[in-house]
Amino acid sequence: MKSGSAAAGGVLHPVLRRSLTNAASTPRKSSGSSSPERGGGGGVLIGPGPLIRLCLHAVACIASLVIGFRFSRETLLVLLIDVGIKFPYVEPGLGVRDGVRDGGGRLPEARTKSGRVHVGRHEILIRPWPHPDSAEIYRAHALLERVQVEQQSLYGPKERKTVIAITPTFARTFQAIHLLGVMHTLRAAPGPVIWIVVEAGGRSNETASILASSRLEFVHLGVKDAMPVAWEQRRRMETRLRIEGLSHVRREKLDGLILFTDDSNVHSLQLFDEIQKVKWIGALSVGLLETGSGATETASSMVAAASSAKPRLPVQGPACNETCHVVGWHVLRPSPVDGEDDSSSSFTDVAGGLTDVATHLEWSGFVINSRAVWDEAESENEEEEASSSTMEDEQQEEDAERASTRRKPEWINEWKEWISEDSGSPLRLAKDQGFIEALGNCGREVMLWWIRVEARADSRYPPRQVALCPTRGYHIYQLTRLPHRWSLTSPLEITVPAQRTPWPE
Amino acid sequence: MGAAWIALALGLALCASAEQQQQHERISGSAGDVLEDDPVGRLKVFVYELPVKYNRKVLEKDPRCLTHMFATEIFVHEFLLGSAVRTLNPEEADWFYTPVYTTCDLTPNGLPLPFKSPRMMRSVIQYISNQWPYWNRTEGADHFFVVPHDFGACFHYQEEKAIERGILHLLQRATLVQTFGQRYHVCLKEGSIVVPPYCPPQKMQAHLIPPSIPRSIFVYFRGLFYDYGNDPEGGYYARGARAAVWENFKDNPLFDISTEHPITYYEDMQRAIFCLCPLGWAPWSPRLVEGVIFGCIPVIIADDIVLPFADAIPWEEIGVFVAEKDVPKLDTILTSIPPEVILKKQRLLATPAMKQAMLFPQPAQPGDAFHQILNGLARKLPHDRRIYLNPGEKALNWSSGPPGDLKPCKRNTLDRESRNWHQLLQLLRHWCRVLLF
């Protein structure tokens, strides 16, 4: 535009013209303007050719302003009417070749050496049915699986011990979500998995039906007492359920790594690779996702928290020194009842303060080699039998090596000493805490998250549920046959947003 | 960071020796097994001492030049200054390097403007031909220049204009080290060395994830499909190839393609099997380098492209080439690749030599892109006797080229007269502001 007006004036001061052309050329890749830098000749009259071009350009610009769309390229269209310009989307039937819509004419070829590629407008090729094909998707998934298997064999742990997952559970509204979550995690986990589900209140049909559909190797145990209502008692009941699972491992002599997968926890798949490094007892960092605290926060405090530097995830787990040995524990007492987070992140050292720390550490943050809970005497008998049958030296050396990995080290407590406490803790399994291995890059990576979320007291399910309304301070909880499938056959009367999920439900 | 790469290489070597399975394979291109060659001792490079207006002043004016993808020219200069192949005696030099930063005139958005580059280059060549006799000896046949811009020494970002201009006439006999490579194209000279664009190695190193994380994305791409600003009608940008990818595969679950650039871009590439590298306004892109570093098989959709170090790296075995007309069949092509071929390509990509050859680390490490450039230069030695001209013989026409190029390159961006005008305008603007506010 500016060079056009300059041309209209005829001769211009060379400097002004140059600065104008410089200014005109700054918008990057202005495909409409026709090389205004050409107009800036060296301080002499512009020749007639470029002058006419500039005039035409000025006319085109003014015309575009009047008409409302860019005029310059369309002029080319008019001038070169013999070349058929194809628009990007061509109607079918116009020269379909190989199932692909293709067009004929192109803009005149720019000066290139011989080659297939030229500059100018090209057609956007779209096939007649541009949607995914299920056979191809199947093949792609087969390729993905093959690549992942290769990755596992190259970079994953060479031998995988069986993962023995112990899950305490009980039948309630949200049981299906939580249990199915754990089920899918374990199905996706590589290597063999044994799932021990210990249920409070006896073995219920709901849990049994979920487990039956899981296609995992599972063990369904039941403890007759129902899950209590108060928070502290719940924790103790869960511990009791876990100990029940551990006694099963001990009785059946299951070999592998014991992982405490609580049903509402969230696990990442990296966890299953990481725990294969455990020799005897490993400690993980557990992120604590609190739900109760969210309820007590007002909107303003939440906004304030969001605007502060970074939201901090409370993490419970081992504290390491430079040589990656466990020297203490980050302990937070999670209590979703009142939402107050007792952030007593005390660095208790190994020697003292055991009682306080041990009761508050989550079971899910520990991974135990199942041999640690076996009966010592029986396993020794087995080894003697095994060693007496082989006579060669090499085999004896191998046996000795294997025996050292199999035999429980001295720093591990006996079963009876460990479990005799009222509230057991995995920390007490080790006499000397220094032998506990810290996983996940010395506790710096969080690979599982603890959360306790349950349904509202007055959450209703049509048509079969019977629930008592809660009285203040106490949440009396009674359930009759709850459907484990979520189906809403009639429209809901009132939907109330869940502002808090009080504990317990 | 260098130690991390060497440790990685050592670790992989140990693993390979420990197991039967091969984790990576040796790369050997048409020039042989040359990625690990050491150029020291095979050639000598003399670096011209230029006035600072050609390099340092330009960089001081805009330090963004150090991080954008055209920073190759600056880092090659730094590397050669401290390298063992440098010689201070020009008589024994095989190659002559001219450190001029032609791609450092940036818009506020950070895109380089090539309008002054031809004049800068002419001015530099005039300077070196006046100060030293080595240019006139061969008219530049044993000189090399780094021109990493979109279309190399054609010095324009628009392809039509670049083709019209052609390679700067004075660089006709010199060797060009450029990122642009397309067969049968005016802007790729015979004998040029094609290099990858600059990608900051520390930034990529910071986003590495453990290789055991399973690759769960089939095809990954993040970038523009339509460039509405510069190509509103469609069909010009990427020769319609990117738009075809979008239109054909936008609802395909195997294709994770979008214009949104996430924070986890590098991590996502490491979770993908194939990464699309379609052409844009120019056929090359940093996606190729990123794909190689992160082990994602590059799917190159650019007809006739010449990839970096093509004589040393067998790109056919490493990447998948798809013709632009075959883009609608891309899903069929990619899903019908046999798994063994995919695994072999991944093994080749995992070679540390391959990853090193794509990077420009500071300080330089053996096997990196700097050394590959030197290897390429060394492979062109010894020079043909015929490049040496007889005294008085001229091969270049110094007055050819568009008239805009023939203007001399002055000390400042504006010459004296326009500087006065500029100052006047500034003064006027200042007084208006004072009077009005």
Short mmCIF file of N, CA and C in Angstrom, two decimals, chain A residues 13-16 18 22 25-31 33-35 37-38 40-42 70 73-74 88-89 98 100 107 110-127 130-133 136-137 139-141 143-144 146-148 150-156 158 270 273, chain B residues 19 21 23 111-112 115 150 156-161 163-164 182 184-186 188 210-218 226 230 232-236 239-240 243-244 247-249 251-254 273 281 303-304 324-325 328 331-332 334-339 342-343 346-347 407 415 417-418 421:
data_model
loop_
_atom_site.label_atom_id
_atom_site.label_comp_id
_atom_site.label_asym_id
_atom_site.label_seq_id
_atom_site.Cartn_x
_atom_site.Cartn_y
_atom_site.Cartn_z
N HIS A 13 12.26 10.72 -2.64
CA HIS A 13 13.58 10.76 -2.03
C HIS A 13 14.03 9.32 -1.80
N PRO A 14 15.21 9.00 -2.23
CA PRO A 14 15.63 7.58 -2.18
C PRO A 14 15.61 7.02 -0.76
N VAL A 15 15.95 7.83 0.20
CA VAL A 15 16.01 7.31 1.57
C VAL A 15 14.62 6.98 2.07
N LEU A 16 13.69 7.89 1.81
CA LEU A 16 12.33 7.67 2.30
C LEU A 16 11.74 6.42 1.67
N ARG A 18 13.42 3.91 0.58
CA ARG A 18 14.07 2.71 1.12
C ARG A 18 13.50 2.34 2.47
N ASN A 22 11.51 -0.98 3.49
CA ASN A 22 11.92 -1.80 4.63
C ASN A 22 10.76 -2.04 5.56
N SER A 25 8.33 -4.50 4.22
CA SER A 25 8.74 -5.90 4.14
C SER A 25 8.82 -6.56 5.49
N THR A 26 8.61 -5.84 6.60
CA THR A 26 8.72 -6.50 7.89
C THR A 26 7.63 -7.53 8.18
N PRO A 27 6.36 -7.32 7.78
CA PRO A 27 5.42 -8.43 8.07
C PRO A 27 5.90 -9.70 7.38
N ARG A 28 6.08 -10.75 8.18
CA ARG A 28 6.74 -11.93 7.67
C ARG A 28 5.85 -12.66 6.69
N LYS A 29 6.42 -13.07 5.61
CA LYS A 29 5.73 -13.90 4.63
C LYS A 29 4.41 -13.28 4.20
N SER A 30 4.45 -12.01 3.86
CA SER A 30 3.22 -11.40 3.36
C SER A 30 3.08 -11.82 1.91
N SER A 31 2.31 -12.85 1.72
CA SER A 31 2.27 -13.43 0.38
C SER A 31 1.51 -12.57 -0.60
N SER A 33 1.83 -9.19 -0.95
CA SER A 33 2.63 -8.11 -1.54
C SER A 33 3.61 -8.69 -2.52
N SER A 34 3.80 -8.01 -3.59
CA SER A 34 4.69 -8.55 -4.62
C SER A 34 6.03 -7.87 -4.50
N SER A 35 6.90 -8.45 -3.76
CA SER A 35 8.30 -8.05 -3.56
C SER A 35 8.50 -6.54 -3.56
N GLU A 37 10.55 -4.97 -1.96
CA GLU A 37 11.95 -4.57 -1.87
C GLU A 37 12.55 -4.34 -3.25
N ARG A 38 11.92 -4.90 -4.23
CA ARG A 38 12.40 -4.64 -5.59
C ARG A 38 12.28 -3.18 -5.95
N GLY A 40 12.77 -0.64 -4.23
CA GLY A 40 13.80 0.27 -3.70
C GLY A 40 15.07 0.21 -4.51
N GLY A 41 15.10 0.81 -5.63
CA GLY A 41 16.33 0.82 -6.45
C GLY A 41 17.32 1.79 -5.87
N GLY A 42 18.40 1.93 -6.47
CA GLY A 42 19.49 2.69 -5.88
C GLY A 42 19.41 4.19 -6.08
N ARG A 70 -9.12 -10.10 -0.70
CA ARG A 70 -7.82 -9.85 -1.30
C ARG A 70 -7.86 -10.13 -2.78
N ARG A 73 -4.18 -12.20 -5.90
CA ARG A 73 -4.01 -13.54 -6.46
C ARG A 73 -5.12 -13.87 -7.43
N GLU A 74 -6.28 -13.33 -7.13
CA GLU A 74 -7.40 -13.65 -8.02
C GLU A 74 -7.18 -13.03 -9.40
N PRO A 88 -9.25 -27.09 -2.57
CA PRO A 88 -8.77 -28.22 -1.78
C PRO A 88 -9.72 -29.40 -1.74
N TYR A 89 -10.98 -29.15 -1.68
CA TYR A 89 -11.90 -30.29 -1.54
C TYR A 89 -12.62 -30.49 -2.86
N ASP A 98 -6.93 -44.55 -7.48
CA ASP A 98 -6.46 -45.30 -6.30
C ASP A 98 -7.28 -44.98 -5.07
N VAL A 100 -8.26 -42.29 -4.12
CA VAL A 100 -7.87 -41.00 -3.54
C VAL A 100 -8.32 -39.90 -4.48
N LEU A 107 -0.84 -24.62 -10.53
CA LEU A 107 -0.34 -23.32 -10.92
C LEU A 107 0.91 -23.52 -11.78
N ALA A 110 7.16 -23.19 -10.92
CA ALA A 110 8.27 -22.26 -10.69
C ALA A 110 9.53 -22.87 -11.29
N ARG A 111 10.53 -22.04 -11.39
CA ARG A 111 11.74 -22.51 -12.04
C ARG A 111 12.50 -23.44 -11.12
N THR A 112 12.36 -24.72 -11.30
CA THR A 112 13.19 -25.66 -10.54
C THR A 112 13.90 -26.54 -11.54
N LYS A 113 14.88 -27.26 -11.03
CA LYS A 113 15.51 -28.25 -11.90
C LYS A 113 14.52 -29.42 -11.98
N SER A 114 14.84 -30.41 -12.74
CA SER A 114 13.86 -31.48 -12.94
C SER A 114 13.61 -32.20 -11.63
N GLY A 115 12.39 -32.36 -11.29
CA GLY A 115 12.07 -33.02 -10.04
C GLY A 115 10.57 -33.11 -9.92
N ARG A 116 10.13 -33.93 -8.98
CA ARG A 116 8.68 -34.13 -8.88
C ARG A 116 8.03 -32.99 -8.12
N VAL A 117 8.83 -32.30 -7.30
CA VAL A 117 8.24 -31.36 -6.36
C VAL A 117 8.28 -29.97 -6.95
N HIS A 118 7.22 -29.20 -6.79
CA HIS A 118 7.25 -27.84 -7.27
C HIS A 118 6.56 -26.96 -6.24
N VAL A 119 6.78 -25.68 -6.41
CA VAL A 119 6.22 -24.71 -5.47
C VAL A 119 4.88 -24.26 -5.99
N GLY A 120 3.99 -23.98 -5.08
CA GLY A 120 2.71 -23.46 -5.53
C GLY A 120 1.61 -24.11 -4.73
N ARG A 121 0.42 -23.98 -5.20
CA ARG A 121 -0.71 -24.50 -4.46
C ARG A 121 -0.90 -25.98 -4.77
N HIS A 122 -1.03 -26.76 -3.72
CA HIS A 122 -1.23 -28.18 -3.89
C HIS A 122 -2.58 -28.55 -3.34
N GLU A 123 -3.01 -29.71 -3.69
CA GLU A 123 -4.30 -30.14 -3.21
C GLU A 123 -4.14 -30.89 -1.91
N ILE A 124 -5.15 -30.74 -1.06
CA ILE A 124 -5.13 -31.49 0.19
C ILE A 124 -5.83 -32.81 -0.08
N LEU A 125 -5.07 -33.89 -0.03
CA LEU A 125 -5.62 -35.18 -0.43
C LEU A 125 -6.38 -35.80 0.73
N ILE A 126 -7.64 -36.12 0.49
CA ILE A 126 -8.45 -36.76 1.53
C ILE A 126 -9.05 -38.00 0.91
N ARG A 127 -8.94 -39.10 1.62
CA ARG A 127 -9.49 -40.32 1.04
C ARG A 127 -11.00 -40.32 1.22
N PRO A 130 -12.43 -41.05 5.49
CA PRO A 130 -11.28 -40.78 6.34
C PRO A 130 -11.51 -41.15 7.80
N HIS A 131 -11.83 -42.40 8.05
CA HIS A 131 -12.10 -42.82 9.42
C HIS A 131 -11.28 -44.05 9.75
N PRO A 132 -11.09 -44.33 11.03
CA PRO A 132 -10.21 -45.45 11.37
C PRO A 132 -10.80 -46.80 10.97
N ASP A 133 -9.90 -47.69 10.69
CA ASP A 133 -10.28 -49.03 10.28
C ASP A 133 -9.95 -49.97 11.43
N GLU A 136 -6.88 -52.26 11.20
CA GLU A 136 -5.60 -51.57 11.38
C GLU A 136 -5.35 -51.26 12.84
N ILE A 137 -6.41 -50.91 13.56
CA ILE A 137 -6.23 -50.61 14.97
C ILE A 137 -5.78 -51.86 15.70
N ARG A 139 -4.07 -54.29 14.42
CA ARG A 139 -2.65 -54.54 14.08
C ARG A 139 -1.74 -53.58 14.84
N ALA A 140 -2.21 -52.33 14.96
CA ALA A 140 -1.37 -51.36 15.67
C ALA A 140 -1.20 -51.75 17.13
N HIS A 141 -2.28 -52.27 17.73
CA HIS A 141 -2.15 -52.69 19.13
C HIS A 141 -1.22 -53.88 19.27
N LEU A 143 1.33 -54.35 17.41
CA LEU A 143 2.68 -53.77 17.31
C LEU A 143 3.09 -53.13 18.62
N LEU A 144 2.14 -52.40 19.22
CA LEU A 144 2.44 -51.74 20.49
C LEU A 144 2.82 -52.78 21.54
N ARG A 146 4.04 -55.74 21.06
CA ARG A 146 5.36 -56.33 20.77
C ARG A 146 6.48 -55.40 21.20
N VAL A 147 6.29 -54.10 20.92
CA VAL A 147 7.33 -53.13 21.30
C VAL A 147 7.46 -53.09 22.82
N GLN A 148 6.33 -53.15 23.52
CA GLN A 148 6.40 -53.07 24.97
C GLN A 148 7.04 -54.30 25.58
N GLU A 150 9.31 -56.02 24.15
CA GLU A 150 10.75 -55.85 23.90
C GLU A 150 11.36 -54.88 24.90
N GLN A 151 10.62 -53.80 25.17
CA GLN A 151 11.12 -52.83 26.15
C GLN A 151 11.31 -53.47 27.50
N GLN A 152 10.32 -54.27 27.90
CA GLN A 152 10.41 -54.93 29.19
C GLN A 152 11.62 -55.84 29.25
N SER A 153 11.84 -56.57 28.15
CA SER A 153 12.94 -57.52 28.19
C SER A 153 14.28 -56.81 28.17
N LEU A 154 14.33 -55.61 27.55
CA LEU A 154 15.62 -54.90 27.49
C LEU A 154 15.88 -54.08 28.74
N TYR A 155 14.87 -53.37 29.19
CA TYR A 155 15.11 -52.39 30.24
C TYR A 155 14.46 -52.75 31.56
N GLY A 156 13.54 -53.68 31.54
CA GLY A 156 12.87 -54.01 32.78
C GLY A 156 13.70 -54.99 33.59
N LYS A 158 15.11 -58.33 35.08
CA LYS A 158 15.28 -59.58 34.33
C LYS A 158 14.38 -60.68 34.85
N GLN A 270 4.93 -47.96 37.34
CA GLN A 270 6.36 -47.91 37.61
C GLN A 270 6.68 -48.59 38.94
N ASP A 273 7.75 -52.19 38.67
CA ASP A 273 9.14 -52.39 38.26
C ASP A 273 10.08 -52.11 39.42
N GLU B 19 24.40 -59.73 27.75
CA GLU B 19 23.33 -60.60 27.25
C GLU B 19 23.59 -61.02 25.83
N GLN B 21 21.12 -60.75 23.62
CA GLN B 21 20.34 -59.83 22.79
C GLN B 21 21.13 -58.57 22.51
N GLN B 23 21.08 -54.66 21.97
CA GLN B 23 20.20 -53.55 22.25
C GLN B 23 20.29 -52.50 21.17
N LEU B 111 11.89 -14.51 14.63
CA LEU B 111 12.15 -15.13 13.34
C LEU B 111 13.20 -14.32 12.60
N PRO B 112 14.15 -14.97 11.97
CA PRO B 112 15.22 -14.21 11.32
C PRO B 112 14.79 -13.64 9.98
N PHE B 115 16.85 -10.41 4.76
CA PHE B 115 16.98 -9.40 3.70
C PHE B 115 18.37 -8.80 3.63
N ASP B 150 16.34 -21.00 6.39
CA ASP B 150 15.31 -21.85 5.79
C ASP B 150 15.72 -22.48 4.48
N HIS B 156 16.14 -16.45 1.59
CA HIS B 156 14.76 -15.97 1.68
C HIS B 156 13.93 -17.03 2.36
N TYR B 157 12.86 -16.61 3.01
CA TYR B 157 12.03 -17.59 3.71
C TYR B 157 10.90 -18.08 2.84
N GLN B 158 10.61 -17.36 1.76
CA GLN B 158 9.55 -17.83 0.86
C GLN B 158 10.17 -18.62 -0.25
N GLU B 159 9.61 -19.79 -0.51
CA GLU B 159 10.30 -20.68 -1.43
C GLU B 159 10.37 -20.12 -2.85
N GLU B 160 9.28 -19.48 -3.28
CA GLU B 160 9.31 -18.97 -4.67
C GLU B 160 10.39 -17.92 -4.82
N LYS B 161 10.46 -17.02 -3.83
CA LYS B 161 11.47 -15.96 -3.91
C LYS B 161 12.86 -16.55 -3.82
N ILE B 163 13.83 -19.49 -4.75
CA ILE B 163 14.19 -20.13 -6.02
C ILE B 163 14.55 -19.07 -7.06
N GLU B 164 13.80 -17.97 -7.05
CA GLU B 164 14.13 -16.90 -7.99
C GLU B 164 15.52 -16.37 -7.76
N GLN B 182 17.04 -30.49 -0.27
CA GLN B 182 15.99 -31.07 -1.09
C GLN B 182 16.59 -31.34 -2.45
N TYR B 184 17.17 -31.90 -6.33
CA TYR B 184 16.77 -31.17 -7.54
C TYR B 184 16.28 -29.77 -7.22
N HIS B 185 16.76 -29.21 -6.16
CA HIS B 185 16.33 -27.86 -5.78
C HIS B 185 17.48 -26.90 -5.99
N VAL B 186 17.11 -25.70 -6.40
CA VAL B 186 18.14 -24.71 -6.72
C VAL B 186 18.99 -24.41 -5.50
N LEU B 188 19.99 -26.20 -3.06
CA LEU B 188 20.92 -27.21 -2.55
C LEU B 188 21.99 -27.42 -3.60
N PRO B 210 12.78 -42.85 32.15
CA PRO B 210 13.41 -44.18 32.10
C PRO B 210 12.91 -44.98 30.90
N PRO B 211 13.80 -45.69 30.22
CA PRO B 211 13.42 -46.39 29.00
C PRO B 211 12.46 -47.55 29.23
N SER B 212 12.24 -47.92 30.50
CA SER B 212 11.33 -49.03 30.73
C SER B 212 9.88 -48.58 30.71
N ILE B 213 9.64 -47.29 30.63
CA ILE B 213 8.25 -46.82 30.56
C ILE B 213 7.71 -47.25 29.20
N PRO B 214 6.60 -48.00 29.19
CA PRO B 214 6.17 -48.59 27.92
C PRO B 214 5.69 -47.54 26.93
N ARG B 215 6.03 -47.78 25.65
CA ARG B 215 5.60 -46.87 24.59
C ARG B 215 4.16 -47.20 24.24
N SER B 216 3.26 -46.28 24.58
CA SER B 216 1.85 -46.59 24.39
C SER B 216 1.17 -45.71 23.36
N ILE B 217 1.87 -44.73 22.80
CA ILE B 217 1.27 -43.91 21.75
C ILE B 217 1.76 -44.45 20.42
N PHE B 218 0.88 -44.58 19.46
CA PHE B 218 1.32 -45.15 18.19
C PHE B 218 1.97 -44.10 17.31
N TYR B 226 -2.62 -26.08 9.55
CA TYR B 226 -2.94 -24.99 8.62
C TYR B 226 -2.24 -23.75 9.13
N ASN B 230 -0.33 -17.01 7.14
CA ASN B 230 0.42 -16.83 5.92
C ASN B 230 -0.18 -17.54 4.72
N PRO B 232 -3.90 -18.34 3.97
CA PRO B 232 -5.32 -18.43 4.35
C PRO B 232 -6.14 -19.33 3.44
N GLU B 233 -5.71 -19.52 2.21
CA GLU B 233 -6.55 -20.33 1.33
C GLU B 233 -6.29 -21.81 1.54
N GLY B 234 -5.15 -22.13 2.09
CA GLY B 234 -4.83 -23.54 2.23
C GLY B 234 -4.20 -24.09 0.97
N GLY B 235 -3.36 -25.10 1.12
CA GLY B 235 -2.76 -25.73 -0.04
C GLY B 235 -1.35 -25.29 -0.32
N TYR B 236 -0.93 -24.18 0.28
CA TYR B 236 0.46 -23.77 0.09
C TYR B 236 1.34 -24.31 1.20
N ARG B 239 2.76 -27.91 1.30
CA ARG B 239 2.24 -28.52 0.06
C ARG B 239 0.98 -29.32 0.35
N GLY B 240 0.21 -28.89 1.31
CA GLY B 240 -1.03 -29.56 1.64
C GLY B 240 -0.86 -30.86 2.41
N ALA B 243 -2.14 -30.60 6.20
CA ALA B 243 -3.60 -30.52 6.22
C ALA B 243 -4.20 -31.87 5.89
N ALA B 244 -3.55 -32.61 4.99
CA ALA B 244 -4.06 -33.94 4.66
C ALA B 244 -3.96 -34.87 5.86
N GLU B 247 -6.91 -33.89 8.13
CA GLU B 247 -8.24 -34.24 7.64
C GLU B 247 -8.46 -35.74 7.64
N ASN B 248 -7.41 -36.49 7.37
CA ASN B 248 -7.61 -37.94 7.28
C ASN B 248 -7.59 -38.63 8.64
N PHE B 249 -6.86 -38.07 9.60
CA PHE B 249 -6.62 -38.84 10.81
C PHE B 249 -7.01 -38.12 12.08
N ASP B 251 -9.72 -38.11 13.69
CA ASP B 251 -10.51 -38.89 14.63
C ASP B 251 -9.99 -40.31 14.78
N ASN B 252 -8.75 -40.52 14.42
CA ASN B 252 -8.17 -41.86 14.50
C ASN B 252 -7.50 -42.01 15.87
N PRO B 253 -7.89 -42.99 16.66
CA PRO B 253 -7.32 -43.09 18.01
C PRO B 253 -5.85 -43.43 18.03
N LEU B 254 -5.33 -43.94 16.92
CA LEU B 254 -3.91 -44.26 16.92
C LEU B 254 -3.05 -43.02 16.74
N ILE B 273 5.76 -44.52 19.47
CA ILE B 273 6.57 -45.34 18.58
C ILE B 273 6.96 -44.52 17.34
N TRP B 281 7.01 -24.93 5.97
CA TRP B 281 7.35 -24.05 4.87
C TRP B 281 8.66 -24.50 4.23
N ASP B 303 8.76 -34.87 0.17
CA ASP B 303 9.31 -35.46 -1.05
C ASP B 303 10.69 -34.91 -1.35
N ASP B 304 11.59 -35.80 -1.72
CA ASP B 304 12.92 -35.41 -2.20
C ASP B 304 13.78 -34.75 -1.15
N GLU B 324 4.29 -37.69 -0.22
CA GLU B 324 3.19 -36.80 0.13
C GLU B 324 1.87 -37.28 -0.45
N LYS B 325 1.94 -37.93 -1.60
CA LYS B 325 0.68 -38.40 -2.17
C LYS B 325 0.14 -39.61 -1.43
N PRO B 328 -2.85 -40.04 2.66
CA PRO B 328 -4.13 -40.63 3.08
C PRO B 328 -4.02 -42.09 3.47
N ASP B 331 -2.04 -44.54 7.72
CA ASP B 331 -2.31 -45.52 8.77
C ASP B 331 -2.08 -46.93 8.25
N THR B 332 -2.47 -47.20 7.01
CA THR B 332 -2.22 -48.53 6.45
C THR B 332 -0.72 -48.81 6.36
N LEU B 334 1.72 -47.49 8.14
CA LEU B 334 2.42 -47.67 9.41
C LEU B 334 2.00 -48.96 10.11
N THR B 335 0.74 -49.36 9.98
CA THR B 335 0.35 -50.58 10.70
C THR B 335 0.78 -51.83 9.98
N SER B 336 1.20 -51.70 8.72
CA SER B 336 1.62 -52.92 8.04
C SER B 336 3.12 -53.11 8.06
N ILE B 337 3.82 -52.29 8.83
CA ILE B 337 5.27 -52.52 8.99
C ILE B 337 5.45 -53.72 9.90
N PRO B 338 6.25 -54.69 9.54
CA PRO B 338 6.42 -55.86 10.40
C PRO B 338 7.11 -55.49 11.70
N PRO B 339 6.76 -56.16 12.79
CA PRO B 339 7.33 -55.77 14.09
C PRO B 339 8.84 -55.88 14.15
N ILE B 342 10.31 -52.69 12.99
CA ILE B 342 10.18 -51.62 13.98
C ILE B 342 11.23 -51.79 15.08
N LEU B 343 11.41 -53.02 15.54
CA LEU B 343 12.37 -53.23 16.61
C LEU B 343 13.78 -52.92 16.13
N GLN B 346 14.26 -49.26 16.14
CA GLN B 346 14.42 -48.73 17.49
C GLN B 346 15.81 -49.03 18.02
N ARG B 347 16.33 -50.18 17.64
CA ARG B 347 17.69 -50.50 18.07
C ARG B 347 18.70 -49.56 17.45
N LYS B 407 24.33 -3.42 -3.03
CA LYS B 407 24.61 -2.27 -2.18
C LYS B 407 25.57 -2.70 -1.10
N ASP B 415 22.13 3.89 6.86
CA ASP B 415 23.29 4.72 6.50
C ASP B 415 23.05 6.14 6.99
N GLU B 417 22.39 9.16 5.88
CA GLU B 417 21.26 10.03 5.55
C GLU B 417 19.99 9.54 6.23
N SER B 418 19.76 8.22 6.09
CA SER B 418 18.54 7.72 6.70
C SER B 418 18.63 7.80 8.21
N TRP B 421 17.28 11.13 9.12
CA TRP B 421 15.81 11.10 9.04
C TRP B 421 15.23 10.38 10.24
#
